[in-house]
CSV table of C-alpha atoms in Angstrom, one decimal:
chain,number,residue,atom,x,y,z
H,1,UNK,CA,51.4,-28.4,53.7
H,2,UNK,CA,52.1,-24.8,55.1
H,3,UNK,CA,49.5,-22.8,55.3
H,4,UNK,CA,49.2,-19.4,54.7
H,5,UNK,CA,50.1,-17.0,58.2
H,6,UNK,CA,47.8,-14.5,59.8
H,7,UNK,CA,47.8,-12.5,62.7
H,8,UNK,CA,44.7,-12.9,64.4
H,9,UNK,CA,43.8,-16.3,62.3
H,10,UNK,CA,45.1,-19.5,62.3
H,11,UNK,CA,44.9,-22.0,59.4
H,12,UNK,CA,45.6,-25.4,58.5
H,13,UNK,CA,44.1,-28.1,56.5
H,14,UNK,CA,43.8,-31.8,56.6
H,15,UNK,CA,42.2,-34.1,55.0
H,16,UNK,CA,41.1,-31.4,52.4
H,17,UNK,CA,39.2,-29.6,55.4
H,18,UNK,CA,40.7,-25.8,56.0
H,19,UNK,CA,39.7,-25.1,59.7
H,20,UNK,CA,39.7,-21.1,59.9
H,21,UNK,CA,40.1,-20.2,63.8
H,22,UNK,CA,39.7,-16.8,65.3
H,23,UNK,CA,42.9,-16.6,67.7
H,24,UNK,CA,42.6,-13.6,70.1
H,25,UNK,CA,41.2,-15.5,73.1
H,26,UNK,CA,42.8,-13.1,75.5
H,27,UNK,CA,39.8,-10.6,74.0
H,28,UNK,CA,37.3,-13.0,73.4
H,29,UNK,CA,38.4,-13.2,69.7
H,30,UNK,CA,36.8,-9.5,69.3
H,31,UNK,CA,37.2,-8.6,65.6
H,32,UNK,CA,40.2,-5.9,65.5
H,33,UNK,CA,41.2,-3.9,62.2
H,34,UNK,CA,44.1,-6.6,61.6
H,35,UNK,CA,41.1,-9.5,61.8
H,36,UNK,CA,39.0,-8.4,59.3
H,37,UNK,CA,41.5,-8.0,56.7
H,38,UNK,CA,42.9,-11.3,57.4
H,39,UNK,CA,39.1,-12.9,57.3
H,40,UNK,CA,39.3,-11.7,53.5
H,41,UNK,CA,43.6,-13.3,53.0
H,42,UNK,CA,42.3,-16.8,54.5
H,43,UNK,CA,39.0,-17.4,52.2
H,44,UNK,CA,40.8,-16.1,49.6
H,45,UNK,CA,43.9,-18.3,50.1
H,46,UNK,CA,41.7,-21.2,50.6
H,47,UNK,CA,39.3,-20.5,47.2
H,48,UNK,CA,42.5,-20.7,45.2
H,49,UNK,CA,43.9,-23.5,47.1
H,50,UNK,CA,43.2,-26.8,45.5
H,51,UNK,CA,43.4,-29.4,48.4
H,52,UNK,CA,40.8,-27.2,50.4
H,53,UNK,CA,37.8,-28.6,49.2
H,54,UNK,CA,35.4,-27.4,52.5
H,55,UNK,CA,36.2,-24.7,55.4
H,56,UNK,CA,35.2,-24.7,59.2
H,57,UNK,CA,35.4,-21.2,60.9
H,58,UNK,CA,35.4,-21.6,64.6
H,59,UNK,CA,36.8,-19.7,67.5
H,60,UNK,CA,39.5,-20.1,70.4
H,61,UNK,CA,39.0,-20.0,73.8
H,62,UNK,CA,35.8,-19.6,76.0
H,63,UNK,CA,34.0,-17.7,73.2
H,64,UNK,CA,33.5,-17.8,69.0
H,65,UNK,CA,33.9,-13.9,69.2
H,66,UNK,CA,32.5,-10.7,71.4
H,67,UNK,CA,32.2,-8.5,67.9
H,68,UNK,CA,33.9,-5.8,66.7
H,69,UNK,CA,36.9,-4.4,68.9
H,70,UNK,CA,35.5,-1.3,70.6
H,71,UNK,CA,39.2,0.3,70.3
H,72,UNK,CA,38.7,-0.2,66.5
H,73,UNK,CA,35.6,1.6,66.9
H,74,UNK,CA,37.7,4.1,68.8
H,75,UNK,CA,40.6,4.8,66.1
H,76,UNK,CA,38.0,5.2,63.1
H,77,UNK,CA,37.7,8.9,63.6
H,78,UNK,CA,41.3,9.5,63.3
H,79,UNK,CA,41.6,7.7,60.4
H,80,UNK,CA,39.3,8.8,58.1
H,81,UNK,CA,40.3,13.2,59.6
H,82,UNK,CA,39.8,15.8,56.6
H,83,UNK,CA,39.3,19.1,57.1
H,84,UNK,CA,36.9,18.7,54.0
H,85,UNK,CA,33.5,17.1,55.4
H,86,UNK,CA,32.6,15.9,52.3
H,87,UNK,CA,36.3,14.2,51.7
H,88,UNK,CA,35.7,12.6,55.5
H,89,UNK,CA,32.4,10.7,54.9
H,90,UNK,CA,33.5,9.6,51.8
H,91,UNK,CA,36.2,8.1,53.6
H,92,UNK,CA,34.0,6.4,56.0
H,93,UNK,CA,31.6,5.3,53.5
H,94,UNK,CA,35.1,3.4,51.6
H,95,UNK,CA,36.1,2.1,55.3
H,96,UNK,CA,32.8,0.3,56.0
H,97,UNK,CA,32.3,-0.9,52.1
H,98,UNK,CA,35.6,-2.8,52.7
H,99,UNK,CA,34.5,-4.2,55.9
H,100,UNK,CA,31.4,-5.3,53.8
H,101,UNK,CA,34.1,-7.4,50.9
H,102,UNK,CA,36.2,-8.9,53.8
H,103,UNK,CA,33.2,-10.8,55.0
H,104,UNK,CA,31.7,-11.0,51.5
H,105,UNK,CA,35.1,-13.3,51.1
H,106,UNK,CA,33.3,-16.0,52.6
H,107,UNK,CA,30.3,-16.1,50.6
H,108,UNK,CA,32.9,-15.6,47.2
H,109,UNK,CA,34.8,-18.6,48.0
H,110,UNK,CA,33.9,-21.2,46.2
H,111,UNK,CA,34.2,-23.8,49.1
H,112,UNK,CA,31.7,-24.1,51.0
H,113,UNK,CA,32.3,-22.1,55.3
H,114,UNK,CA,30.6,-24.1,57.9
H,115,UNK,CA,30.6,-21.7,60.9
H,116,UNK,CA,31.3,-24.0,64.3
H,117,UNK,CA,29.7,-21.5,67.1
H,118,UNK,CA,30.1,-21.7,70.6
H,119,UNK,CA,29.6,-19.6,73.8
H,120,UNK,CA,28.9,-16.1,72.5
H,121,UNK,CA,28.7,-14.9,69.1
H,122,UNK,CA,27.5,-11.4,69.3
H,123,UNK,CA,27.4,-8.2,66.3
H,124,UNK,CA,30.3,-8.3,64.0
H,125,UNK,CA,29.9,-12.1,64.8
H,126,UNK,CA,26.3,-12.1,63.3
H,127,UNK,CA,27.5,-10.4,60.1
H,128,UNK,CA,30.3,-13.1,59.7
H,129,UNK,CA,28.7,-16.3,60.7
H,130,UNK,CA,25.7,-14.6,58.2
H,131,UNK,CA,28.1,-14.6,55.2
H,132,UNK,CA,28.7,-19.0,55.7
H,133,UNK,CA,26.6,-21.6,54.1
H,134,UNK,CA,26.0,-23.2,57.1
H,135,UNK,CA,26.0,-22.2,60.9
H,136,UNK,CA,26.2,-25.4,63.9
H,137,UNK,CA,26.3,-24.1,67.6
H,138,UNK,CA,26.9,-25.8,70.7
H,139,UNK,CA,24.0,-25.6,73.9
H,140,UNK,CA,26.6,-23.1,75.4
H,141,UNK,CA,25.9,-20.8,72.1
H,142,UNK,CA,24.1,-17.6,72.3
H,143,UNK,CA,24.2,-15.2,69.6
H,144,UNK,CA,22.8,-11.5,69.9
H,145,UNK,CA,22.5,-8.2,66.8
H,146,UNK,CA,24.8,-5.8,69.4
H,147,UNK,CA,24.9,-2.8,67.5
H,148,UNK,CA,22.0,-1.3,68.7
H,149,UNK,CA,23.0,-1.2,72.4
H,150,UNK,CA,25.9,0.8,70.9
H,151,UNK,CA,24.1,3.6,69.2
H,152,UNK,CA,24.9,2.1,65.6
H,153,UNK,CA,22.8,0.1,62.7
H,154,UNK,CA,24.5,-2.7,61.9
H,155,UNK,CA,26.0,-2.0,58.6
H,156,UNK,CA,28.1,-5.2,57.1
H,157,UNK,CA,25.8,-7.8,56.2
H,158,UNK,CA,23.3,-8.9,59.1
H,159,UNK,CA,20.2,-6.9,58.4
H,160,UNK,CA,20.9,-7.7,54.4
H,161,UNK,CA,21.5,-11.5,54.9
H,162,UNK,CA,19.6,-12.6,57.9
H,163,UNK,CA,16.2,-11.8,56.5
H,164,UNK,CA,16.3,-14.7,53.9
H,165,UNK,CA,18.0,-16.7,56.0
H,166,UNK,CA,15.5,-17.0,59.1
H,167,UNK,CA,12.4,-15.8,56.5
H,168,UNK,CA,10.7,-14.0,58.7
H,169,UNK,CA,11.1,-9.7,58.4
H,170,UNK,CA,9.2,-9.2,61.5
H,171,UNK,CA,11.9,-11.7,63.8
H,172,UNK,CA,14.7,-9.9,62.4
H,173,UNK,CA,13.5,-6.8,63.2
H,174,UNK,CA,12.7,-7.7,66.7
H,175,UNK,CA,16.3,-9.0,66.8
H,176,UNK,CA,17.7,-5.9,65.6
H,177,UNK,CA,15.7,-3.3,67.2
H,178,UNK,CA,16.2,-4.8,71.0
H,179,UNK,CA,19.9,-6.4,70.7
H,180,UNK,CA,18.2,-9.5,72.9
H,181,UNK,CA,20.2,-12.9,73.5
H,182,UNK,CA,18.9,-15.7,71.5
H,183,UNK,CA,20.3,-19.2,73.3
H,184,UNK,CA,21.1,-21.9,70.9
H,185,UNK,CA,17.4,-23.9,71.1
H,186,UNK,CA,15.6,-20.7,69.8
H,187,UNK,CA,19.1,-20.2,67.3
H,188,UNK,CA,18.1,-23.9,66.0
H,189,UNK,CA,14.2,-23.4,66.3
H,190,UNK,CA,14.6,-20.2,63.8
H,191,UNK,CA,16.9,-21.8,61.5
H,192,UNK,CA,19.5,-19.6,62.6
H,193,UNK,CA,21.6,-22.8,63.5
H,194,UNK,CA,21.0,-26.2,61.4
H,195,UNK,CA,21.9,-28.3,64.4
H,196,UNK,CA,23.0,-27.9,68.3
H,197,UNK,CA,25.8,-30.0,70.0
H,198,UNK,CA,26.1,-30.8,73.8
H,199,UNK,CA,29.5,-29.7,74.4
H,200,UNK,CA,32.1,-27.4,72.2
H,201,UNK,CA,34.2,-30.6,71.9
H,202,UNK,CA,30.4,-32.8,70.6
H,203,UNK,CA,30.5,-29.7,68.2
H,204,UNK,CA,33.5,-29.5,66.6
H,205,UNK,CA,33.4,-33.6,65.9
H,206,UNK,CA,29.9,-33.2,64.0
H,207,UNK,CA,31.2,-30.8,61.8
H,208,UNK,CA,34.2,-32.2,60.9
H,209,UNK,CA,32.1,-35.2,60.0
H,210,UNK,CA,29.6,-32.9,58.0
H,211,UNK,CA,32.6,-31.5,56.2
H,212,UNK,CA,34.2,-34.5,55.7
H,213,UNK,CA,31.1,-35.9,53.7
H,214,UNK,CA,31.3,-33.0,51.8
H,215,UNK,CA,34.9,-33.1,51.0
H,216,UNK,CA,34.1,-36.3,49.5
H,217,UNK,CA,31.9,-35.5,47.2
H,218,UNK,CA,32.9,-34.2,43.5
H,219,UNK,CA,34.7,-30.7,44.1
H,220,UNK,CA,33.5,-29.6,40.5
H,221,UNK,CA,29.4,-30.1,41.7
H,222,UNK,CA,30.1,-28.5,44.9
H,223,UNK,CA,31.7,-25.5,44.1
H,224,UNK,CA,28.9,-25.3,41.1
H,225,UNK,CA,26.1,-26.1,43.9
H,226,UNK,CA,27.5,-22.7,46.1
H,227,UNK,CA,27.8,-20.7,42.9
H,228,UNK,CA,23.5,-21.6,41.8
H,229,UNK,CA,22.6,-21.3,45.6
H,230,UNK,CA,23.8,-18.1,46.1
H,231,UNK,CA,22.9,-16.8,42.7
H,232,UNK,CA,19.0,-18.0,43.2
H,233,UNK,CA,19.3,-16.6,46.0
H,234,UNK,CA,19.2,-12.7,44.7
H,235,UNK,CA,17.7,-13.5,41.3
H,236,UNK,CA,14.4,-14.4,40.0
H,237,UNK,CA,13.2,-18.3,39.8
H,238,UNK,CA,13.6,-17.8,36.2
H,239,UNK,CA,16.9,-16.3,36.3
H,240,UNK,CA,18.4,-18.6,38.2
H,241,UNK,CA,16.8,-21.6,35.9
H,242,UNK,CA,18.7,-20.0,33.1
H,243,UNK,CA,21.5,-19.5,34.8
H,244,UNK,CA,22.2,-23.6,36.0
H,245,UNK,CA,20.8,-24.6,31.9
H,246,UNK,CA,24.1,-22.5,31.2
H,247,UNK,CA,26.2,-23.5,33.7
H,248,UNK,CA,25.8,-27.2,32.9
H,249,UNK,CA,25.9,-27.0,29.7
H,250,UNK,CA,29.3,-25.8,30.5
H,251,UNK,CA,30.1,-28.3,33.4
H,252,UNK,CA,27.8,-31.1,33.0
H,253,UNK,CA,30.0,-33.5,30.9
H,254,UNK,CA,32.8,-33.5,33.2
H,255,UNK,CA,35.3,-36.6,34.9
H,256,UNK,CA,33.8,-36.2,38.0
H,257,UNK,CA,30.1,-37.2,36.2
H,258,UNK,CA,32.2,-39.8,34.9
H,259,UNK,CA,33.7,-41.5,37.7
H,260,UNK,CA,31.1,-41.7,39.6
H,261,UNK,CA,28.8,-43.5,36.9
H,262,UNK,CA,31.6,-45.7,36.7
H,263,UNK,CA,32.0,-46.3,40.3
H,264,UNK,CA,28.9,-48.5,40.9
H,265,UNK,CA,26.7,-48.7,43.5
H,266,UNK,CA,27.8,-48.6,46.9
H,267,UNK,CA,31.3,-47.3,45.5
H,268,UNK,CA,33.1,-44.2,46.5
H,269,UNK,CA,34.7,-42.7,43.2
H,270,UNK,CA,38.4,-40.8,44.2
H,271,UNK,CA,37.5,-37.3,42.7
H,272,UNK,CA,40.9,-35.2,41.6
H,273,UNK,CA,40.6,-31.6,43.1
């Protein structure tokens, strides 16, 4: 099928995987103005595309990306010039709350993002691989909170999301207050990481074999599974309890249930998407 075009992305799928590759090798895949907007067109395209049933995000070239493009950086001031002060940081404040959604497009598709990582993954890189459901790196992999080393707090997503991701405050704040490289065995020993591959090449294989299970499985219960996790995730036991009694009652009686009842044991029920 033909997939939707993007200028610092490329897209395809097969097999009902979308594979989501940052394409600006030349500059280590750093995240330009034209990147992050086309983060939020691809996970968009692919929540409302039905054959996509899982994405992969990885990177070209030697690295998965250096972080935000320092000439971005550059060209903010000019862009957000008022002779009113108060017009200007209001300006600012609408810039970086849309940086915020474009990677917040991840987490709202309804498919679940398993971030392939290799070589280095460094401050804008943290927020994106942040906003997945699942992050695999290869032993090449090192991943580091950059802002600090440039005189900023990082401000779209990593100090929000990492915290209940690696559960520990007093790590994340270690991480973001010194900027230091964490190498793939301490990414995987924190839980940063779910696994670590050899090579790039052992990397992209695994995943493609995780997401292929996935793909598999009834499209209806995995998009409802990435809706409940991320709902329990900022809500109460309790609300999140009364939420899924809800949502099933909704969803529960569907064909998928059906067919794969029906299927038997050891069979693999064909689910529609």
């Amino acid at each position: 099928m033909t997939a939707l075009q993007l200028d610092t992305l490329t897209l395809s799928i097969q097999d009902h995987i979308a594979t989501v590759r940052l394409n600006r090798p030349d500059k280590a895949n750093a995240m330009n103005a034209p990147m992050w907007q086309d983060f939020r067109r691809a996970f968009e395209w692919i929540d409302a595309q039905p054959e996509a049933r899982v994405a992969v995000l990885e990177g070209e070239g030697k690295h998965f990306t250096a972080g935000i493009d320092l000439a971005m950086m550059m060209g903010i001031a000019p862009q957000i010039q008022d002779d009113c002060d108060g017009r200007m940081r209001e300006a600012l404040r609408r810039l970086i709350l849309d940086m915020q959604d474009t990677l917040t497009s991840l987490e709202r598709c309804r498919k679940p993002v398993l971030a392939a990582i290799h070589g280095a993954c460094v401050g804008g890189g943290i927020d994106l691989i942040c906003a997945a459901d699942m992050r695999y790196c290869s032993a090449d992999a090192y991943f580091s909170i950059k802002e600090i080393d440039i005189g900023m707090v990082a401000d779209v997503g990593t100090l929000q999301r990492l915290p209940k991701l690696l559960g520990s405050q007093g790590l994340v704040r270690e991480l973001a207050y010194t900027g230091r490289r964490v190498e793939a065995a301490e990414a995987r020993e924190i839980g940063l990481v779910n696994r670590v591959f050899d090579s790039r090449e052992a990397l992209q294989a695994g995943v493609r074999e995780i997401a292929a299970t996935i793909a598999a499985k009834s499209p209806l219960s995995i998009r409802g599974s990435k809706e409940q996790l991320n709902y329990a995730r900022d809500h109460s036991v309790a609300d999140g309890l009364n939420y899924i009694a809800t949502w099933n009652a909704a969803m529960l009686m569907s064909e998928d249930l059906q067919k794969a009842m029906m299927a038997g044991k050891g069979a693999a029920p064909a689910f529609r998407d």
